[in-house]
Short mmCIF file of N, CA and C in Angstrom, two decimals:
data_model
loop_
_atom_site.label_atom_id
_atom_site.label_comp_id
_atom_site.label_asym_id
_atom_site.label_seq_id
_atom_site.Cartn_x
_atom_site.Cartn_y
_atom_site.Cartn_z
N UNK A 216 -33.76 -31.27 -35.49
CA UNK A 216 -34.13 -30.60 -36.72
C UNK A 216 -33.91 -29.09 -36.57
N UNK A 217 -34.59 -28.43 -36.07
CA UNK A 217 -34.87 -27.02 -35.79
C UNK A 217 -34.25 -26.91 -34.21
N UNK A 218 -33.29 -25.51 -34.26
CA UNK A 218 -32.81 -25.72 -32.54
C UNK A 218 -32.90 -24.29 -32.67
N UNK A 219 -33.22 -23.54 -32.95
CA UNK A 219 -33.48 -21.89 -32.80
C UNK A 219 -34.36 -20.84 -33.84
N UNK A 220 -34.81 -20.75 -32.81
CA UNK A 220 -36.48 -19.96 -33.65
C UNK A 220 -36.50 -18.93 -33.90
N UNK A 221 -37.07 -17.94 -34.53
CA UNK A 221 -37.13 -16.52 -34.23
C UNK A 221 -38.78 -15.97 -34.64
N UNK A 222 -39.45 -15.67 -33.41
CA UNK A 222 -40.43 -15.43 -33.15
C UNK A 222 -40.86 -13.84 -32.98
N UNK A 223 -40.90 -13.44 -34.54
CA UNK A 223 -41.64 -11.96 -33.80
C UNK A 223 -43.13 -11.97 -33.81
N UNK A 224 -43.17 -10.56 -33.00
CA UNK A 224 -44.56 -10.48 -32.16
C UNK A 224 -44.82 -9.03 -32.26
N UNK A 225 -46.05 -8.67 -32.17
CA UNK A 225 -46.45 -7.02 -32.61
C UNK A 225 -47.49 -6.63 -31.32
N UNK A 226 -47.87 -7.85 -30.44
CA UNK A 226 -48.83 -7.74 -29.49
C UNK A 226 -49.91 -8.62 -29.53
N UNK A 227 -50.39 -8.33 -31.11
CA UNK A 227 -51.73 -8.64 -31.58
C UNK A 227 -52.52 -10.28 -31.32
N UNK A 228 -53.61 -10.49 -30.84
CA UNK A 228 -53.65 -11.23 -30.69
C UNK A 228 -53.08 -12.65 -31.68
N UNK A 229 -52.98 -12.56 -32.83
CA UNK A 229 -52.40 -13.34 -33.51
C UNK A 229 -51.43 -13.71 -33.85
N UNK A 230 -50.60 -12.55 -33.33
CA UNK A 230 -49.39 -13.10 -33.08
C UNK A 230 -49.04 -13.53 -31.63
N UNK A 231 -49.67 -13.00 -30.55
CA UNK A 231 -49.73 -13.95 -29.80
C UNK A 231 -50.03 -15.64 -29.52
N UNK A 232 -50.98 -15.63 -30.48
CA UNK A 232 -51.61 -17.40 -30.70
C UNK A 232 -50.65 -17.90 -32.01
N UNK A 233 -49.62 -17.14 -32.62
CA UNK A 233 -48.69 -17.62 -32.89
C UNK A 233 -47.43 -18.02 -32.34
N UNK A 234 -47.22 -17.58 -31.36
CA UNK A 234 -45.93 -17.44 -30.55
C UNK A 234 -46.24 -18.88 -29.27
N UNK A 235 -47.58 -19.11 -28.78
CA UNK A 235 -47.81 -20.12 -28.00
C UNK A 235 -47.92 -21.36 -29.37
N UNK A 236 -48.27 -21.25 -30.24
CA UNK A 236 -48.29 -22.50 -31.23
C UNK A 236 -45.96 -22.38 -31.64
N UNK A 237 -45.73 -21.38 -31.20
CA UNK A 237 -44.09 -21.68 -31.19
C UNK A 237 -43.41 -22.09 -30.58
N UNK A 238 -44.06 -21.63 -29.29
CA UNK A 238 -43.89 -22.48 -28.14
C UNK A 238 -43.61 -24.04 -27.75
N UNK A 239 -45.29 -24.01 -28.24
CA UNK A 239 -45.02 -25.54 -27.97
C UNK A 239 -44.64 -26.39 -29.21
N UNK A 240 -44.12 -25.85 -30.57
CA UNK A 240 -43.53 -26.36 -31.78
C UNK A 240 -42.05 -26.44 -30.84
N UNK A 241 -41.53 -25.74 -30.18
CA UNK A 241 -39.99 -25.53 -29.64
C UNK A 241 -39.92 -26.70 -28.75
N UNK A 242 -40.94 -26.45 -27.91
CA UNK A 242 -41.28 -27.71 -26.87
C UNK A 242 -40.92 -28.99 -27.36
N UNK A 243 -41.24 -29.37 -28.62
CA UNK A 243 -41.53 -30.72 -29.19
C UNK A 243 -40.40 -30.90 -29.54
N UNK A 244 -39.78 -29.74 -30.46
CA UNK A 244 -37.98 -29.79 -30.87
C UNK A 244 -36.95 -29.91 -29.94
N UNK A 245 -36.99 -29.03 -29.23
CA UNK A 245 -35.89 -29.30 -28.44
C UNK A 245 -35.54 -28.18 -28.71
N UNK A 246 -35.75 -26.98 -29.10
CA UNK A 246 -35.40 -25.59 -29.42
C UNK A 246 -35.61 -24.16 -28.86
N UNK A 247 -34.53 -23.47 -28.92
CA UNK A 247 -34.82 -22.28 -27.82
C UNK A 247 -35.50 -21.20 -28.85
N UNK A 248 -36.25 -20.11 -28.52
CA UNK A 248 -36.44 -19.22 -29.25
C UNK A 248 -35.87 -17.73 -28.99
N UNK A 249 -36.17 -16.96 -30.16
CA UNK A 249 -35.46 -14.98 -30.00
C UNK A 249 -36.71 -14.76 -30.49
N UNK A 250 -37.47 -13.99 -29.61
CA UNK A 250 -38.34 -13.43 -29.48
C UNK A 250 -38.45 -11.97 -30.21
N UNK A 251 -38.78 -11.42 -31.02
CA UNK A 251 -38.19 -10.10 -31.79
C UNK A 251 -39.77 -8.98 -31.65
N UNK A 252 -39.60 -8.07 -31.08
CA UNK A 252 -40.23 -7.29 -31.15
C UNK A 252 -39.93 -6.04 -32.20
N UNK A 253 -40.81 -5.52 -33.37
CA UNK A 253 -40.19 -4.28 -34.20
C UNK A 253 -40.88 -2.92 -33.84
N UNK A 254 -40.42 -1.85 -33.67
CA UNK A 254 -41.34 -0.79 -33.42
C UNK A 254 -40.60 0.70 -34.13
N UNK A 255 -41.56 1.20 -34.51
CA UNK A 255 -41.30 2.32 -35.78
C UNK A 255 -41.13 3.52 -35.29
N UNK A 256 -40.08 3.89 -35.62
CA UNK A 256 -39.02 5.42 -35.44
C UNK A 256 -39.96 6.68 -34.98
N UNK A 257 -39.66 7.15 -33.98
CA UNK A 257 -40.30 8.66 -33.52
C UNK A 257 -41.13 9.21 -35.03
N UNK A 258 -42.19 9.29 -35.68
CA UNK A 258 -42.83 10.20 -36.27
C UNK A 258 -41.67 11.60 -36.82
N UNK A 259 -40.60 11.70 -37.64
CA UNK A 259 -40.05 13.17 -37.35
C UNK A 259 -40.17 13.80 -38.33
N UNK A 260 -40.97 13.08 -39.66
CA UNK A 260 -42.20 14.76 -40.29
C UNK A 260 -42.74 15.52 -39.48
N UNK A 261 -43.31 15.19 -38.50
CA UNK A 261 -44.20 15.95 -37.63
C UNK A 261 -43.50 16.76 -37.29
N UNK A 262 -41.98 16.58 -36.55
CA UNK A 262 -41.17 17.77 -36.29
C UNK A 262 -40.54 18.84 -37.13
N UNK A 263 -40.50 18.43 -38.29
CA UNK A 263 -39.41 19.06 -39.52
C UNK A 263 -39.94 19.81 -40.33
N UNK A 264 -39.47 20.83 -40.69
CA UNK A 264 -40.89 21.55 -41.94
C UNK A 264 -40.59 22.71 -41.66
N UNK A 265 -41.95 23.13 -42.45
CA UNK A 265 -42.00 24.69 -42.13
C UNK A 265 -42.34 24.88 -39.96
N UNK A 266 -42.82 23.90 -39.67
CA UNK A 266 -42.82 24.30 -38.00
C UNK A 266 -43.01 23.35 -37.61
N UNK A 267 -42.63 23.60 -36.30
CA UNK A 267 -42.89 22.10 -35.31
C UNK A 267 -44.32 21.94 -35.17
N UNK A 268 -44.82 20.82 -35.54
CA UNK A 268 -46.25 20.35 -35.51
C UNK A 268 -46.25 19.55 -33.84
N UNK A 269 -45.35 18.90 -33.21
CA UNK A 269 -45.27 18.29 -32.17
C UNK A 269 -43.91 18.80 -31.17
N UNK A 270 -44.63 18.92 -29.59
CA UNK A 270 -43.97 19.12 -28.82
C UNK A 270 -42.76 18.46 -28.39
N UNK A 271 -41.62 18.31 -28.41
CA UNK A 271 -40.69 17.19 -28.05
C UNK A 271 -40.92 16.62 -27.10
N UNK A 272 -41.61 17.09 -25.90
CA UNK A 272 -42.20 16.31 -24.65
C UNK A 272 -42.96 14.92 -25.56
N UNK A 273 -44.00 15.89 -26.04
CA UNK A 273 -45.05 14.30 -27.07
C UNK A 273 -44.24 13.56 -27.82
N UNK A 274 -42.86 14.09 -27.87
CA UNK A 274 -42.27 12.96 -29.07
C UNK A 274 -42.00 11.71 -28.12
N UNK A 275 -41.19 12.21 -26.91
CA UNK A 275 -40.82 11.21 -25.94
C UNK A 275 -41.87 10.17 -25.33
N UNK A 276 -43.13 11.13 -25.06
CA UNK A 276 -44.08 10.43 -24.59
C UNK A 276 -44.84 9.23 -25.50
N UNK A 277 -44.44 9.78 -26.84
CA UNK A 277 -44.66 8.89 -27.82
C UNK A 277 -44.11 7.51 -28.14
N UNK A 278 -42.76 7.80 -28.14
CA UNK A 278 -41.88 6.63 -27.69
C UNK A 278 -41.76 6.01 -26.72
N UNK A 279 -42.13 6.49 -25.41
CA UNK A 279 -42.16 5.72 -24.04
C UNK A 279 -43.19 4.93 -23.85
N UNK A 280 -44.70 5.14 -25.10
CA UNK A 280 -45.17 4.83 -24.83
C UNK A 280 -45.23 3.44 -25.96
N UNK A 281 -44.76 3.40 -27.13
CA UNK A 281 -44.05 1.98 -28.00
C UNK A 281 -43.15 1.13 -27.72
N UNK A 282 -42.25 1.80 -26.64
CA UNK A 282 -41.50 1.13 -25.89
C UNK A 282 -41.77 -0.01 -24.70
N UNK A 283 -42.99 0.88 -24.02
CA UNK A 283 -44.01 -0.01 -23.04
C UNK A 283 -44.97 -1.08 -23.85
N UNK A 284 -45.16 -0.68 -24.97
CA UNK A 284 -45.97 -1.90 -25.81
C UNK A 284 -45.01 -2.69 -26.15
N UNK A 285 -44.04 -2.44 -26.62
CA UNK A 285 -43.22 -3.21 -26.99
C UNK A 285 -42.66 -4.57 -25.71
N UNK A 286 -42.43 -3.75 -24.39
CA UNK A 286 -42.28 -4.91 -23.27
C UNK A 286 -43.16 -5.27 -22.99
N UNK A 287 -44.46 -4.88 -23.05
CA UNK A 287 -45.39 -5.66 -22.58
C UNK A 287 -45.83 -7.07 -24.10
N UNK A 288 -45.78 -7.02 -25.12
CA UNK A 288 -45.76 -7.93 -25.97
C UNK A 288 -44.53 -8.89 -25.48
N UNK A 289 -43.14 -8.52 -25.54
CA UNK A 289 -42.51 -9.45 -25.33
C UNK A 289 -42.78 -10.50 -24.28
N UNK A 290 -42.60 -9.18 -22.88
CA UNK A 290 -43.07 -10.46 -21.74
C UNK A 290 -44.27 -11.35 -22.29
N UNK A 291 -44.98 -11.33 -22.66
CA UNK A 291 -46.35 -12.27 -22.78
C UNK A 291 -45.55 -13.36 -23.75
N UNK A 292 -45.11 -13.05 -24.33
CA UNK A 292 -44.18 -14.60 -25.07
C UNK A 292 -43.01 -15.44 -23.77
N UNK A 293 -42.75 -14.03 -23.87
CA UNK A 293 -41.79 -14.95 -22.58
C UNK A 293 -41.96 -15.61 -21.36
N UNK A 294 -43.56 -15.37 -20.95
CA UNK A 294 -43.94 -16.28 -20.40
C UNK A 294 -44.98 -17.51 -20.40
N UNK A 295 -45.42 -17.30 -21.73
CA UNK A 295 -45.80 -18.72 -22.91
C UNK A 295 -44.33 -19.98 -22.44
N UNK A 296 -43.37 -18.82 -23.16
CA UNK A 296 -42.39 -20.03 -23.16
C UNK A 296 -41.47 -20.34 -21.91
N UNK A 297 -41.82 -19.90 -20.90
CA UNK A 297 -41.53 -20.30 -19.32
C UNK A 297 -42.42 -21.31 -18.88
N UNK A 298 -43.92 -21.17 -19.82
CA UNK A 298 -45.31 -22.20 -19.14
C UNK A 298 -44.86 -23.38 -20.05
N UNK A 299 -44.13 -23.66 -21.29
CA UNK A 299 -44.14 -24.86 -21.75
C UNK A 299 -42.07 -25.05 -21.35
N UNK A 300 -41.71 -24.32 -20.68
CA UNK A 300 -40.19 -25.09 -20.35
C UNK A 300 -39.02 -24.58 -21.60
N UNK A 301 -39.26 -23.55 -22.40
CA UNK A 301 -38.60 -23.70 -22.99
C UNK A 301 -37.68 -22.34 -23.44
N UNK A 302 -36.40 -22.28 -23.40
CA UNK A 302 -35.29 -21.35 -23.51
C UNK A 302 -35.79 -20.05 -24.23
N UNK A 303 -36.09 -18.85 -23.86
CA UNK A 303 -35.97 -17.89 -24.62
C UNK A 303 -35.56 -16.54 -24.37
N UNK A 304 -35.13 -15.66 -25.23
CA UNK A 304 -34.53 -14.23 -24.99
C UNK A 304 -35.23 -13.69 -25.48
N UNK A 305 -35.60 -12.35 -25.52
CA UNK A 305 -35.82 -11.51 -26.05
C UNK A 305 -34.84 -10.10 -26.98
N UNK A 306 -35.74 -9.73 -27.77
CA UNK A 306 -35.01 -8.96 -28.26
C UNK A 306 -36.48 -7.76 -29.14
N UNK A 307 -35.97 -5.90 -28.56
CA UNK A 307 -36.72 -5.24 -29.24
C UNK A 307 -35.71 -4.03 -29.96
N UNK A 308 -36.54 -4.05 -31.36
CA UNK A 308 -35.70 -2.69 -31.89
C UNK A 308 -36.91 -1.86 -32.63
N UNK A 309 -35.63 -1.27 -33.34
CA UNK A 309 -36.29 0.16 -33.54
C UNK A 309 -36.48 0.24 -35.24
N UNK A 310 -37.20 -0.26 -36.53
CA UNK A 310 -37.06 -0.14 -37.64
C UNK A 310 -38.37 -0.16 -38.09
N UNK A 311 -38.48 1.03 -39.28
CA UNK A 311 -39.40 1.28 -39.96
C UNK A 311 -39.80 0.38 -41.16
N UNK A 312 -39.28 -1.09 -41.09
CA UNK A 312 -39.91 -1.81 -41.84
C UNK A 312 -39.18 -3.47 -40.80
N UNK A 313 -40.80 -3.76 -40.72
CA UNK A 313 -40.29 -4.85 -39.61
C UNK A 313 -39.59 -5.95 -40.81
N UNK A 314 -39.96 -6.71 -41.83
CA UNK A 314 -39.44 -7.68 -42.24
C UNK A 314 -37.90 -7.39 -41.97
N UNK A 315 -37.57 -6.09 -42.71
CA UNK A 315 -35.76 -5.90 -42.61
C UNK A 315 -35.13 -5.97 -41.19
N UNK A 316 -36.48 -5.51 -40.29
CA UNK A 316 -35.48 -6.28 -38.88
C UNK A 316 -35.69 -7.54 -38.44
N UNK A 317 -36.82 -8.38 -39.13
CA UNK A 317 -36.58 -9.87 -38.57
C UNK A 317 -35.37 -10.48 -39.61
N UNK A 318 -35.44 -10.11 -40.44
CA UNK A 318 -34.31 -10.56 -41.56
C UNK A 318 -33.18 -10.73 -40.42
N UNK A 319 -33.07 -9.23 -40.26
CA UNK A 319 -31.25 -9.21 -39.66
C UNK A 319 -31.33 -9.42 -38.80
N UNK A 320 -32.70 -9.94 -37.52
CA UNK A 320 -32.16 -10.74 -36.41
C UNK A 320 -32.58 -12.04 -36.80
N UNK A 321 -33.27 -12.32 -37.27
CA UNK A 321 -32.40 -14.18 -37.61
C UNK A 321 -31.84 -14.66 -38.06
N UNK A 322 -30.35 -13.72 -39.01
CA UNK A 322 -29.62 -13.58 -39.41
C UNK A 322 -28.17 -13.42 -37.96
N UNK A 323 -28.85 -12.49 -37.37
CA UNK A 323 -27.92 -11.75 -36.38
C UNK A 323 -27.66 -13.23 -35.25
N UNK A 324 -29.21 -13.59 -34.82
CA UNK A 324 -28.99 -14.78 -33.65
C UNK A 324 -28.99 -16.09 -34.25
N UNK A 325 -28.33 -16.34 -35.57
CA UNK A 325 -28.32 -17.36 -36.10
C UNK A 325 -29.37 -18.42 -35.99
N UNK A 326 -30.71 -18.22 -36.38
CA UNK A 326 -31.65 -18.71 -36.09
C UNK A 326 -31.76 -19.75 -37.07
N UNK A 327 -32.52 -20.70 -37.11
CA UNK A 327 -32.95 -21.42 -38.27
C UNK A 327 -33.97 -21.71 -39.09
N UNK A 328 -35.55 -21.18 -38.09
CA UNK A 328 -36.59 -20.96 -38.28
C UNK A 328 -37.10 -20.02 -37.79
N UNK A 329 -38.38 -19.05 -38.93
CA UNK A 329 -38.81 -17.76 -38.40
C UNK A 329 -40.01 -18.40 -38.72
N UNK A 330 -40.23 -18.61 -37.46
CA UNK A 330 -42.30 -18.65 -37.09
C UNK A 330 -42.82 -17.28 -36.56
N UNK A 331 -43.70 -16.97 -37.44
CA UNK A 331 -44.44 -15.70 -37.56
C UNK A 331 -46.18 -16.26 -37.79
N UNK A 332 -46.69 -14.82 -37.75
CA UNK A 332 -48.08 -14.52 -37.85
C UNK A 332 -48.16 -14.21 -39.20
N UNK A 333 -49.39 -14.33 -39.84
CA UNK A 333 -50.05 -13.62 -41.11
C UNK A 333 -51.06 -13.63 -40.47
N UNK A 334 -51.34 -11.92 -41.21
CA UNK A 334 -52.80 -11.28 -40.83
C UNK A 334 -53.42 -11.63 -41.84
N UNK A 335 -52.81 -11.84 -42.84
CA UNK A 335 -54.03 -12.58 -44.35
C UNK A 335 -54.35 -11.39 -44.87
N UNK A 336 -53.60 -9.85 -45.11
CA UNK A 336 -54.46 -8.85 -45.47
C UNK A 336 -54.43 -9.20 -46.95
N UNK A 337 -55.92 -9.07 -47.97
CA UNK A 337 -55.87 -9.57 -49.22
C UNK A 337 -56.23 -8.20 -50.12
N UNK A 338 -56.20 -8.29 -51.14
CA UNK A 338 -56.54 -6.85 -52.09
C UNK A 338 -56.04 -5.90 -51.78
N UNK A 339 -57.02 -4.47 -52.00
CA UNK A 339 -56.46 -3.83 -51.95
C UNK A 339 -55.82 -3.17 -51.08
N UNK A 340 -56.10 -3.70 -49.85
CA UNK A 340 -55.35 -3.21 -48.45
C UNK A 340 -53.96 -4.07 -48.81
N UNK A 341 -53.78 -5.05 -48.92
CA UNK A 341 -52.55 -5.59 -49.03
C UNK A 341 -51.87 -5.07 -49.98
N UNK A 342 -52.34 -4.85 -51.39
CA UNK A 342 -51.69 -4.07 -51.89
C UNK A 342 -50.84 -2.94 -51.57
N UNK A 343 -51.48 -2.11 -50.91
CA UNK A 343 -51.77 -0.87 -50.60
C UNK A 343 -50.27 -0.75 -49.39
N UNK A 344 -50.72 -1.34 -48.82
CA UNK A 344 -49.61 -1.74 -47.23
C UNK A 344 -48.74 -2.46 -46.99
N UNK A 345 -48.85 -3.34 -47.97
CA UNK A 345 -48.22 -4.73 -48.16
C UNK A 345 -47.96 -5.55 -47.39
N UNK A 346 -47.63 -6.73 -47.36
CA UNK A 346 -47.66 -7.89 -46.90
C UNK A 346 -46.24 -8.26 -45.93
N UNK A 347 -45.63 -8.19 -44.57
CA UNK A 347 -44.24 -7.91 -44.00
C UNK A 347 -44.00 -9.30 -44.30
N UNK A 348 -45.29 -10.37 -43.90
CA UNK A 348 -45.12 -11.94 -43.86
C UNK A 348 -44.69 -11.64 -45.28
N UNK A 349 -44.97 -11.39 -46.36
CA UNK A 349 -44.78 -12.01 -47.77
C UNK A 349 -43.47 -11.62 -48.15
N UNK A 350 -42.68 -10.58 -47.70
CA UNK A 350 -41.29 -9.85 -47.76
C UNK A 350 -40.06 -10.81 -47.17
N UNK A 351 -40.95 -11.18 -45.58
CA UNK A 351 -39.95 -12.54 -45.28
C UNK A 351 -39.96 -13.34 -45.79
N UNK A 352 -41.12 -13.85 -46.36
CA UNK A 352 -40.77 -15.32 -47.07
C UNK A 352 -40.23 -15.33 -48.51
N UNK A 353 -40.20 -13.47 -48.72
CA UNK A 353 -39.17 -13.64 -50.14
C UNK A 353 -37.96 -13.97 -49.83
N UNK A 354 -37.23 -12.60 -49.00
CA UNK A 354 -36.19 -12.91 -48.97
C UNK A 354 -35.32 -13.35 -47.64
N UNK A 355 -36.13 -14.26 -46.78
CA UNK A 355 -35.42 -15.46 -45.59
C UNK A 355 -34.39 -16.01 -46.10
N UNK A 356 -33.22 -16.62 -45.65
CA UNK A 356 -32.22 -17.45 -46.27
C UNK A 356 -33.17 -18.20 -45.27
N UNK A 357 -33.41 -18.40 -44.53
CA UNK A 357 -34.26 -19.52 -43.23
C UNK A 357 -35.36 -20.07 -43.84
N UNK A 358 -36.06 -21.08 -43.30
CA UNK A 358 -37.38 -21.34 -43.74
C UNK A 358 -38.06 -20.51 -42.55
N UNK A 359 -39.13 -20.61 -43.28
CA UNK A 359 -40.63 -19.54 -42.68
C UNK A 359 -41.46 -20.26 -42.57
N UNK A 360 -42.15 -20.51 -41.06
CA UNK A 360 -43.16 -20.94 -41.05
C UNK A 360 -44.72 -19.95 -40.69
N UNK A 361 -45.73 -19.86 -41.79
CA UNK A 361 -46.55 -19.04 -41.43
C UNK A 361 -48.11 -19.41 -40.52
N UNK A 362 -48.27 -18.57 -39.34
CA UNK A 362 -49.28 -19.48 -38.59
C UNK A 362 -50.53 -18.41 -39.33
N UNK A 363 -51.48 -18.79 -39.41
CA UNK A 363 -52.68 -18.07 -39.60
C UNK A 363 -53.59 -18.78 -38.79
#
């Protein structure tokens, strides 16, 4: 049925207890997963303007330090799916709106299913922030499966 997944992950615990419920959904299929980590562009209002509000040292340190969250989320999937046997890569980028980068990597690694997390944010916070799960499941050509 399903032979390639695409599993992003933000750290959070819920998407962690999504990614082991992908796991072992892959387990059962016979399917490898792409693991997608998204993480959001250096801050560079802070730099631009009437003056530099931030040191370029802090910009780096800023990024070195989303970068380290970023591997440390992945590994923790990737070794979910080493504990149930089952094929996966990783993959982290760099975009200020995660749906548009799970779009174009399960687009990119020809995936067939995007199992994700919902945080369930409702009212006016969701309003407000909006919903990344509700963006994928507009516009996926894939099916979406949502874990809550």
């Amino acid at each position: 049925m399903f032979q390639h997944l695409l599993v992003p992950t933000d750290g959070s615990r819920l998407s962690l207890a999504a990614a082991a419920a992908a796991c072992r959904f892959a387990r059962e299929a016979g399917a490898r997963l792409t693991v997608l980590n998204v993480r959001a562009n250096a801050p560079l209002g802070l730099t631009y303007g009437a003056g530099e509000w931030i040191q370029p040292s802090t910009l780096q340190e800023i990024e070195d330090v989303g970068r380290e969250a970023s591997q440390r989320a992945l590994a923790e999937v990737m070794s979910l799916a080493a504990e149930e046997g089952v094929e996966a890569a990783s993959e982290s980028v760099v975009n200020d709106s995660p749906s548009e980068a799970i779009l174009a990597a399960a687009d990119r690694h020809g995936c067939d299913l995007i199992f994700m997390a919902s945080h369930g944010r409702r009212g006016l916070t969701g309003l407000l922030i909006g919903s990344q799960t509700q963006r994928v499941l507009a516009q996926a050509k894939q099916p979406v499966l949502v874990f809550r």
